[in-house]
């Protein structure tokens, strides 16, 4: 098995310098990494060898990022259907690898494998972004998330970190009541709080419980952060959350620029393409997020369809760092609702105006197509809506769906979190990125 040690050392040397480098230097770095990755995958990974050969790609055809579009796309299902040996670098012993299960939201488990070295290397990009967001070595960090049965196992490294008072983190179970989460937060008095937007939004909606919780920093990630939830978190904790966008396959993909309110693409960890019907989206346009991980040779991801959609921002950030930007991450590619007579309506046609004009009272929403002629909108309100507000919602749905479709608006107290699943406003959506 090849360790690609020299390449990783080269990356390690660049990680802390890249945010201060010129775009030309960063491009040179990306071209070098992509060239080596593509050559490696072509030679050593059966899936990519067969894929590239069938597209008549020759070794050496990919010299720089502009050549990437010559390569075919890969989806999660393409990889899931292959035996493990065909998606791992030849000669790799799976027993030596770190694994991440991505069963979370897809319901179709897929396990990502990396070498320990790759795991640590790409995690440095996340640590770098957290440092930019303002995390300090001495911070006490509360992680609100799923706590495995019996609690997290604490290793020697954890005990050492706590003894030295560096990078101390504490896990809080997000499936408790808001009262319990708030009580744990108050007892812990964390400098930083980290968690899913839905979990932080859930406790933040009970602002009165959090009067004595004053973190310096709130970091969200793992699912879509909507504007109303962002506002709720901001009001409850007194700081604006900084959102991280990542995936098990890559670790960090993008993080919010603390200065500008856009996302920096982690251009030295991944190549992000935003595609609209196969063509690159222009600035301001949305596209499907297709990602290439530059440092993972063990199980390469090249032009991998994430199934997420995002809006392309400018190619450089006004803050001066050399990273390209995303204006917004909309989350999963959402399917159209389909009705009799081949009629289809995109759920955004209803939820878009809803977010636009009703977010003053709508805290969270979920829209489900229940049958060929029925759609239900569930709304967790911030406060009891007036009759005219309910009428407006009814009218919005009726106008978009037409008289043939029964449209129901249901008020709910909250959307309970379900273990192992992320919250989605669009539960009908295909969560596999395969469509
Ligand atoms: Zn920036």
Coordinates of C-alpha atoms and ligand atoms in Angstrom, one line a residue:
X1 CA 0.0 0.0 0.0
X2 CA 1.3 3.4 -0.9
X3 CA 1.1 6.0 1.8
X4 CA 1.6 9.1 -0.4
X5 CA 3.6 10.5 2.6
X6 CA 5.5 13.1 0.6
X7 CA 2.3 14.5 -0.9
X8 CA 0.7 14.7 2.5
X9 CA 3.7 16.5 4.0
X10 CA 3.6 19.0 1.1
X11 CA -0.1 19.6 2.0
X12 CA 0.7 19.9 5.7
X13 CA 3.2 22.6 4.9
X14 CA 0.7 24.6 2.9
X15 CA -2.4 24.4 5.1
X16 CA -1.6 27.3 7.4
X17 CA 0.0 29.4 4.6
X18 CA -2.8 29.1 2.0
X19 CA -5.3 31.6 3.6
X20 CA -2.6 34.3 3.2
X21 CA -1.4 33.1 -0.3
X22 CA -2.4 34.6 -3.6
X23 CA -5.1 32.9 -5.7
X24 CA -2.4 32.0 -8.3
X25 CA -0.5 30.1 -5.6
X26 CA -3.7 28.4 -4.4
X27 CA -4.5 27.4 -8.0
X28 CA -1.1 25.9 -8.5
X29 CA -1.6 23.9 -5.3
X30 CA -5.0 22.6 -6.5
X31 CA -3.6 21.7 -10.0
X32 CA -0.8 19.7 -8.4
X33 CA -3.2 17.8 -6.0
X34 CA -5.7 17.1 -8.7
X35 CA -3.1 15.9 -11.2
X36 CA -1.7 13.4 -8.7
X37 CA -5.1 12.3 -7.4
X38 CA -6.5 11.6 -10.9
X39 CA -3.4 9.7 -11.9
X40 CA -3.6 7.6 -8.7
X41 CA -7.3 6.8 -9.1
X42 CA -6.9 5.9 -12.7
X43 CA -4.1 3.5 -11.9
X44 CA -5.1 2.1 -8.6
X45 CA -8.9 2.3 -8.1
X46 CA -11.0 -0.1 -10.2
X47 CA -14.1 2.1 -10.1
X48 CA -12.3 5.1 -11.6
X49 CA -10.1 3.0 -13.9
X50 CA -13.2 1.5 -15.5
X51 CA -15.1 4.9 -15.5
X52 CA -12.2 6.8 -17.1
X53 CA -11.4 4.1 -19.6
X54 CA -15.1 4.0 -20.7
X55 CA -14.9 7.7 -21.2
X56 CA -11.6 7.3 -23.2
X57 CA -9.6 9.3 -20.7
X58 CA -5.9 8.6 -20.9
X59 CA -3.5 8.9 -18.0
X60 CA -2.2 12.4 -18.0
X61 CA -5.3 13.9 -19.5
X62 CA -6.0 15.7 -16.2
X63 CA -3.3 18.3 -15.7
X64 CA -5.2 21.1 -14.0
X65 CA -8.6 22.0 -12.6
X66 CA -9.9 23.1 -16.0
X67 CA -9.5 19.5 -17.2
X68 CA -11.7 18.1 -14.5
X69 CA -14.8 18.4 -16.6
X70 CA -13.4 15.8 -18.9
X71 CA -14.1 13.2 -16.2
X72 CA -17.5 11.5 -15.7
X73 CA -19.5 12.2 -12.5
X74 CA -19.9 9.6 -9.7
X75 CA -22.9 9.2 -7.4
X76 CA -23.1 7.6 -4.0
X77 CA -25.1 4.7 -5.6
X78 CA -22.4 4.1 -8.2
X79 CA -20.0 3.5 -5.2
X80 CA -22.5 1.6 -3.0
X81 CA -23.1 -0.9 -5.8
X82 CA -19.4 -1.8 -6.0
X83 CA -17.6 -4.3 -3.8
X84 CA -15.4 -2.4 -1.3
X85 CA -12.1 -3.5 -3.0
X86 CA -13.2 -1.8 -6.2
X87 CA -13.6 1.6 -4.6
X88 CA -10.5 1.4 -2.4
X89 CA -7.0 1.9 -3.6
X90 CA -5.5 -1.5 -4.6
X91 CA -3.8 -3.4 -1.8
X92 CA -5.4 -1.4 1.0
X93 CA -6.3 -3.4 4.1
X94 CA -9.7 -2.1 5.3
X95 CA -8.9 -3.1 8.8
X96 CA -6.3 -0.4 9.1
X97 CA -8.7 2.4 8.1
X98 CA -10.9 4.9 9.8
X99 CA -14.6 4.6 8.8
X100 CA -17.6 7.0 8.8
X101 CA -21.1 5.7 8.2
X102 CA -23.3 8.1 6.2
X103 CA -26.5 6.3 6.9
X104 CA -27.8 9.4 8.7
X105 CA -30.2 11.0 6.4
X106 CA -30.2 8.6 3.4
X107 CA -31.5 5.4 4.9
X108 CA -29.1 3.7 2.5
X109 CA -25.9 3.1 4.5
X110 CA -22.6 3.9 2.9
X111 CA -19.3 3.7 4.7
X112 CA -16.5 6.1 3.9
X113 CA -12.9 4.8 4.5
X114 CA -9.8 6.8 5.0
X115 CA -6.3 6.2 6.3
X116 CA -5.6 7.6 9.7
X117 CA -3.1 10.0 8.2
X118 CA -5.7 11.3 5.7
X119 CA -8.3 11.6 8.5
X120 CA -6.0 13.8 10.5
X121 CA -4.8 15.8 7.6
X122 CA -8.2 16.8 6.3
X123 CA -9.5 17.5 9.8
X124 CA -6.8 20.3 9.9
X125 CA -8.9 22.3 7.4
X126 CA -11.8 22.2 9.8
X127 CA -9.6 23.2 12.7
X128 CA -8.2 26.0 10.6
X129 CA -11.7 27.3 9.9
X130 CA -12.7 27.0 13.5
X131 CA -9.6 29.1 14.4
X132 CA -10.7 31.7 12.0
X133 CA -14.2 31.7 13.5
X134 CA -12.6 32.5 16.8
X135 CA -12.2 29.2 18.6
X136 CA -9.4 29.3 21.2
X137 CA -7.4 26.4 22.5
X138 CA -8.6 26.9 26.0
X139 CA -12.4 26.9 25.1
X140 CA -14.9 24.7 26.7
X141 CA -17.0 23.4 23.9
X142 CA -20.6 22.1 24.3
X143 CA -21.6 19.7 21.5
X144 CA -25.4 19.3 21.3
X145 CA -26.0 16.2 19.2
X146 CA -26.7 12.5 19.3
X147 CA -25.1 10.8 22.3
X148 CA -24.6 7.1 21.8
X149 CA -26.1 4.7 24.3
X150 CA -23.9 4.5 27.3
X151 CA -22.3 7.9 26.5
X152 CA -19.2 8.8 24.5
X153 CA -16.1 6.7 25.3
X154 CA -13.4 8.8 26.7
X155 CA -9.9 7.9 25.5
X156 CA -6.6 8.8 26.9
X157 CA -6.4 11.8 24.5
X158 CA -9.6 13.2 25.9
X159 CA -8.5 12.9 29.5
X160 CA -5.2 14.5 28.6
X161 CA -6.9 17.4 26.9
X162 CA -9.1 18.0 29.9
X163 CA -6.2 17.8 32.3
X164 CA -4.3 20.4 30.2
X165 CA -7.4 22.5 29.7
X166 CA -7.1 22.4 25.9
X167 CA -9.8 21.6 23.4
X168 CA -12.2 20.4 26.1
X169 CA -15.5 19.2 24.6
X170 CA -18.6 18.0 26.3
X171 CA -21.5 16.2 24.7
X172 CA -25.1 17.1 25.4
X173 CA -27.9 14.8 24.2
X174 CA -30.1 16.7 21.7
X175 CA -33.0 14.3 22.3
X176 CA -33.7 15.6 25.8
X177 CA -36.3 18.3 26.6
X178 CA -35.3 21.9 26.0
X179 CA -35.3 22.4 29.8
X180 CA -32.7 19.6 30.3
X181 CA -30.5 20.9 27.5
X182 CA -30.6 24.4 28.9
X183 CA -29.8 23.2 32.4
X184 CA -26.7 21.3 31.1
X185 CA -25.6 24.3 29.1
X186 CA -25.9 26.5 32.2
X187 CA -24.0 24.1 34.3
X188 CA -21.2 23.8 31.7
X189 CA -21.0 27.5 30.9
X190 CA -19.4 26.8 27.5
X191 CA -17.3 29.3 25.5
X192 CA -18.5 27.6 22.3
X193 CA -21.7 25.7 21.4
X194 CA -21.7 23.4 18.4
X195 CA -24.6 21.5 17.0
X196 CA -27.2 20.9 14.3
X197 CA -29.3 24.0 13.4
X198 CA -32.5 22.0 14.3
X199 CA -31.1 21.1 17.7
X200 CA -29.8 24.6 18.5
X201 CA -33.0 26.1 17.1
X202 CA -35.1 23.8 19.3
X203 CA -33.5 25.0 22.5
X204 CA -33.1 28.6 21.3
X205 CA -36.9 28.8 20.8
X206 CA -37.1 28.7 24.6
X207 CA -35.0 31.8 25.0
X208 CA -36.2 32.3 28.6
X209 CA -34.3 29.1 29.7
X210 CA -31.0 30.5 28.4
X211 CA -30.7 33.7 30.3
X212 CA -27.5 32.6 31.9
X213 CA -25.9 30.9 28.9
X214 CA -23.5 33.3 27.1
X215 CA -21.2 31.5 24.6
X216 CA -18.7 33.6 22.8
X217 CA -19.1 31.5 19.7
X218 CA -21.9 29.3 18.2
X219 CA -21.0 27.0 15.3
X220 CA -23.7 25.1 13.3
X221 CA -23.4 22.3 10.8
X222 CA -24.7 19.1 9.5
X223 CA -28.0 20.3 8.0
X224 CA -29.5 23.4 6.4
X225 CA -29.4 26.6 8.5
X226 CA -32.5 28.6 7.5
X227 CA -32.8 32.3 8.1
X228 CA -35.5 32.0 10.8
X229 CA -33.5 29.4 12.8
X230 CA -30.4 31.6 12.4
X231 CA -32.4 34.5 13.8
X232 CA -33.7 32.5 16.7
X233 CA -30.2 31.2 17.6
X234 CA -28.9 34.7 17.4
X235 CA -31.5 36.2 19.7
X236 CA -31.2 33.4 22.2
X237 CA -27.4 33.2 22.5
X238 CA -26.6 36.8 21.7
X239 CA -24.1 35.9 18.9
X240 CA -24.6 35.1 15.2
X241 CA -24.0 31.4 14.5
X242 CA -21.1 30.6 12.1
X243 CA -22.2 27.8 9.8
X244 CA -20.0 25.0 8.5
X245 CA -20.9 22.9 5.4
X246 CA -19.3 19.5 5.2
X247 CA -19.9 15.9 4.4
X248 CA -18.4 12.6 5.7
X249 CA -16.8 12.0 2.4
X250 CA -14.7 15.2 2.5
X251 CA -14.9 16.7 6.0
X252 CA -15.1 20.5 5.5
X253 CA -16.5 21.8 2.1
X254 CA -17.2 25.4 3.0
X255 CA -17.4 27.6 6.1
X256 CA -19.0 31.0 6.7
X257 CA -16.6 33.9 6.3
X258 CA -16.7 35.6 9.7
X259 CA -16.3 39.0 8.0
X260 CA -18.6 38.8 5.0
X261 CA -21.6 36.5 5.6
X262 CA -20.8 34.3 2.6
X263 CA -19.3 30.9 2.6
X264 CA -15.6 30.3 1.8
X265 CA -15.2 27.2 -0.3
X266 CA -12.4 25.2 1.3
X267 CA -10.6 25.3 -2.1
X268 CA -7.4 23.6 -0.8
X269 CA -9.3 20.6 0.6
X270 CA -11.9 20.2 -2.2
X271 CA -12.8 21.3 -5.7
X272 CA -16.4 22.3 -5.7
X273 CA -18.3 22.5 -9.0
X274 CA -21.9 23.9 -9.1
X275 CA -23.6 22.2 -12.1
X276 CA -26.9 23.1 -13.8
X277 CA -27.8 20.4 -16.2
X278 CA -24.1 19.5 -16.5
X279 CA -22.9 23.0 -17.1
X280 CA -21.2 25.3 -14.6
X281 CA -23.6 27.7 -12.8
X282 CA -22.7 31.4 -13.2
X283 CA -22.3 33.8 -10.2
X284 CA -25.7 34.2 -8.5
X285 CA -27.1 30.9 -10.0
X286 CA -27.8 27.7 -8.2
X287 CA -26.4 24.4 -9.1
X288 CA -25.9 20.9 -7.7
X289 CA -22.8 20.7 -5.6
X290 CA -20.3 18.2 -7.1
X291 CA -17.1 17.7 -5.1
X292 CA -13.6 16.3 -5.6
X293 CA -11.6 15.6 -2.4
X294 CA -8.0 16.5 -3.1
X295 CA -6.3 14.5 -0.3
X296 CA -8.0 11.2 0.1
X297 CA -6.2 8.5 -1.9
X298 CA -7.5 5.5 0.0
X299 CA -11.1 6.0 -1.2
X300 CA -11.1 8.8 -3.8
X301 CA -14.1 10.9 -4.5
X302 CA -13.8 12.6 -7.9
X303 CA -16.7 14.6 -9.3
X304 CA -18.9 13.2 -6.6
X305 CA -22.6 14.3 -6.7
X306 CA -23.5 15.4 -3.2
X307 CA -27.2 15.9 -4.0
X308 CA -27.0 19.4 -2.4
X309 CA -27.7 22.6 -4.1
X310 CA -26.0 25.9 -3.5
X311 CA -25.8 29.4 -5.0
X312 CA -22.5 30.4 -6.5
X313 CA -20.8 33.6 -5.2
X314 CA -17.9 35.5 -6.5
X315 CA -14.5 33.8 -7.1
X316 CA -12.8 35.8 -4.4
X317 CA -14.0 37.0 -1.0
X318 CA -13.9 40.7 -0.1
X319 CA -12.1 39.7 3.2
X320 CA -8.9 39.1 1.2
X321 CA -8.6 35.4 1.6
X322 CA -8.0 33.6 -1.7
X323 CA -11.1 31.4 -1.5
X324 CA -14.0 31.3 -3.8
X325 CA -17.5 31.7 -2.3
X326 CA -21.0 30.4 -2.1
X327 CA -23.8 32.8 -1.4
X328 CA -26.2 30.3 0.1
X329 CA -26.5 26.5 0.6
X330 CA -30.0 25.4 0.0
X331 CA -29.5 21.8 1.0
X332 CA -30.7 18.8 -0.7
X333 CA -31.9 18.6 -4.3
X334 CA -35.6 18.4 -3.8
X335 CA -37.9 16.5 -6.2
X336 CA -40.9 18.0 -7.8
X337 CA -44.3 17.0 -6.5
X338 CA -46.1 15.1 -9.3
X339 CA -49.8 15.2 -9.9
X340 CA -52.3 13.7 -12.2
X341 CA -52.0 14.7 -15.9
X342 CA -48.2 15.0 -15.7
X343 CA -48.4 18.2 -13.7
X344 CA -45.5 18.9 -11.5
X345 CA -44.8 21.6 -9.0
X346 CA -41.6 22.3 -7.2
X347 CA -42.1 22.5 -3.4
X348 CA -40.0 25.7 -3.4
X349 CA -42.8 27.4 -5.2
X350 CA -44.8 27.2 -2.0
X351 CA -42.0 27.3 0.6
X352 CA -40.1 30.1 -1.2
X353 CA -42.9 32.7 -0.7
X354 CA -43.6 31.2 2.7
X355 CA -40.1 31.9 3.9
X356 CA -40.1 35.3 2.2
X357 CA -43.3 36.7 3.7
X358 CA -44.3 34.6 6.7
X359 CA -41.0 34.1 8.6
X360 CA -42.1 36.6 11.2
X361 CA -44.4 33.9 12.7
X362 CA -43.4 30.6 10.9
X363 CA -40.5 29.1 12.9
X364 CA -40.0 25.8 11.1
X365 CA -42.0 24.1 8.3
X366 CA -42.2 20.8 6.5
X367 CA -44.1 20.1 3.3
X368 CA -45.1 16.6 2.3
X369 CA -46.9 15.2 -0.7
X370 CA -49.3 12.6 0.8
X371 CA -50.9 11.3 -2.3
X372 CA -51.5 12.1 -6.0
X373 CA -53.9 14.8 -4.9
X374 CA -52.9 15.9 -1.4
X375 CA -50.2 18.1 0.0
X376 CA -49.8 18.9 3.7
X377 CA -47.8 21.8 5.1
X378 CA -46.8 21.5 8.7
X379 CA -45.9 24.7 10.5
X380 CA -44.3 25.1 13.9
X381 CA -45.2 28.7 14.7
X382 CA -43.3 31.1 16.9
X383 CA -46.6 32.4 18.2
X384 CA -50.3 31.7 17.6
X385 CA -51.0 33.0 14.1
X386 CA -54.0 35.2 13.4
X387 CA -56.8 33.9 11.1
X388 CA -55.7 36.2 8.2
X389 CA -52.2 34.7 8.4
X390 CA -53.6 31.1 8.2
X391 CA -55.8 32.3 5.3
X392 CA -52.7 33.7 3.5
X393 CA -51.0 30.3 3.8
X394 CA -54.1 28.4 2.6
X395 CA -54.4 30.8 -0.4
X396 CA -50.7 30.5 -1.2
X397 CA -51.0 26.7 -1.4
X398 CA -54.3 26.7 -3.3
X399 CA -52.9 29.2 -5.8
X400 CA -49.9 27.1 -6.6
X401 CA -51.4 23.7 -6.4
X402 CA -54.8 24.4 -8.1
X403 CA -58.3 23.2 -7.1
X404 CA -57.6 19.5 -7.9
X405 CA -55.1 19.2 -5.0
X406 CA -56.2 19.1 -1.4
X407 CA -53.9 21.4 0.5
X408 CA -53.9 21.2 4.3
X409 CA -52.0 23.5 6.7
X410 CA -51.4 21.9 10.1
X411 CA -49.9 23.7 13.1
X412 CA -47.6 21.6 15.2
X413 CA -45.8 22.5 18.5
X414 CA -42.4 21.5 17.1
X415 CA -40.8 18.9 14.9
X416 CA -39.4 16.2 17.2
X417 CA -35.9 15.2 16.3
X418 CA -35.6 11.6 15.2
X419 CA -32.5 9.7 16.2
X420 CA -30.2 9.1 13.3
X421 CA -32.1 11.4 10.9
X422 CA -31.5 15.0 10.1
X423 CA -34.5 17.3 10.0
X424 CA -35.6 18.1 6.5
X425 CA -38.3 20.5 5.3
X426 CA -38.8 18.2 2.4
X427 CA -39.2 14.6 3.7
X428 CA -40.3 13.4 0.2
X429 CA -36.9 14.3 -1.2
X430 CA -34.5 11.7 -2.3
X431 CA -31.7 11.9 0.2
X432 CA -29.1 9.9 -1.8
X433 CA -28.0 12.4 -4.3
X434 CA -28.9 9.8 -6.9
X435 CA -31.5 11.1 -9.3
Ligands
LIG1 ZN1 -14.1 36.0 3.4

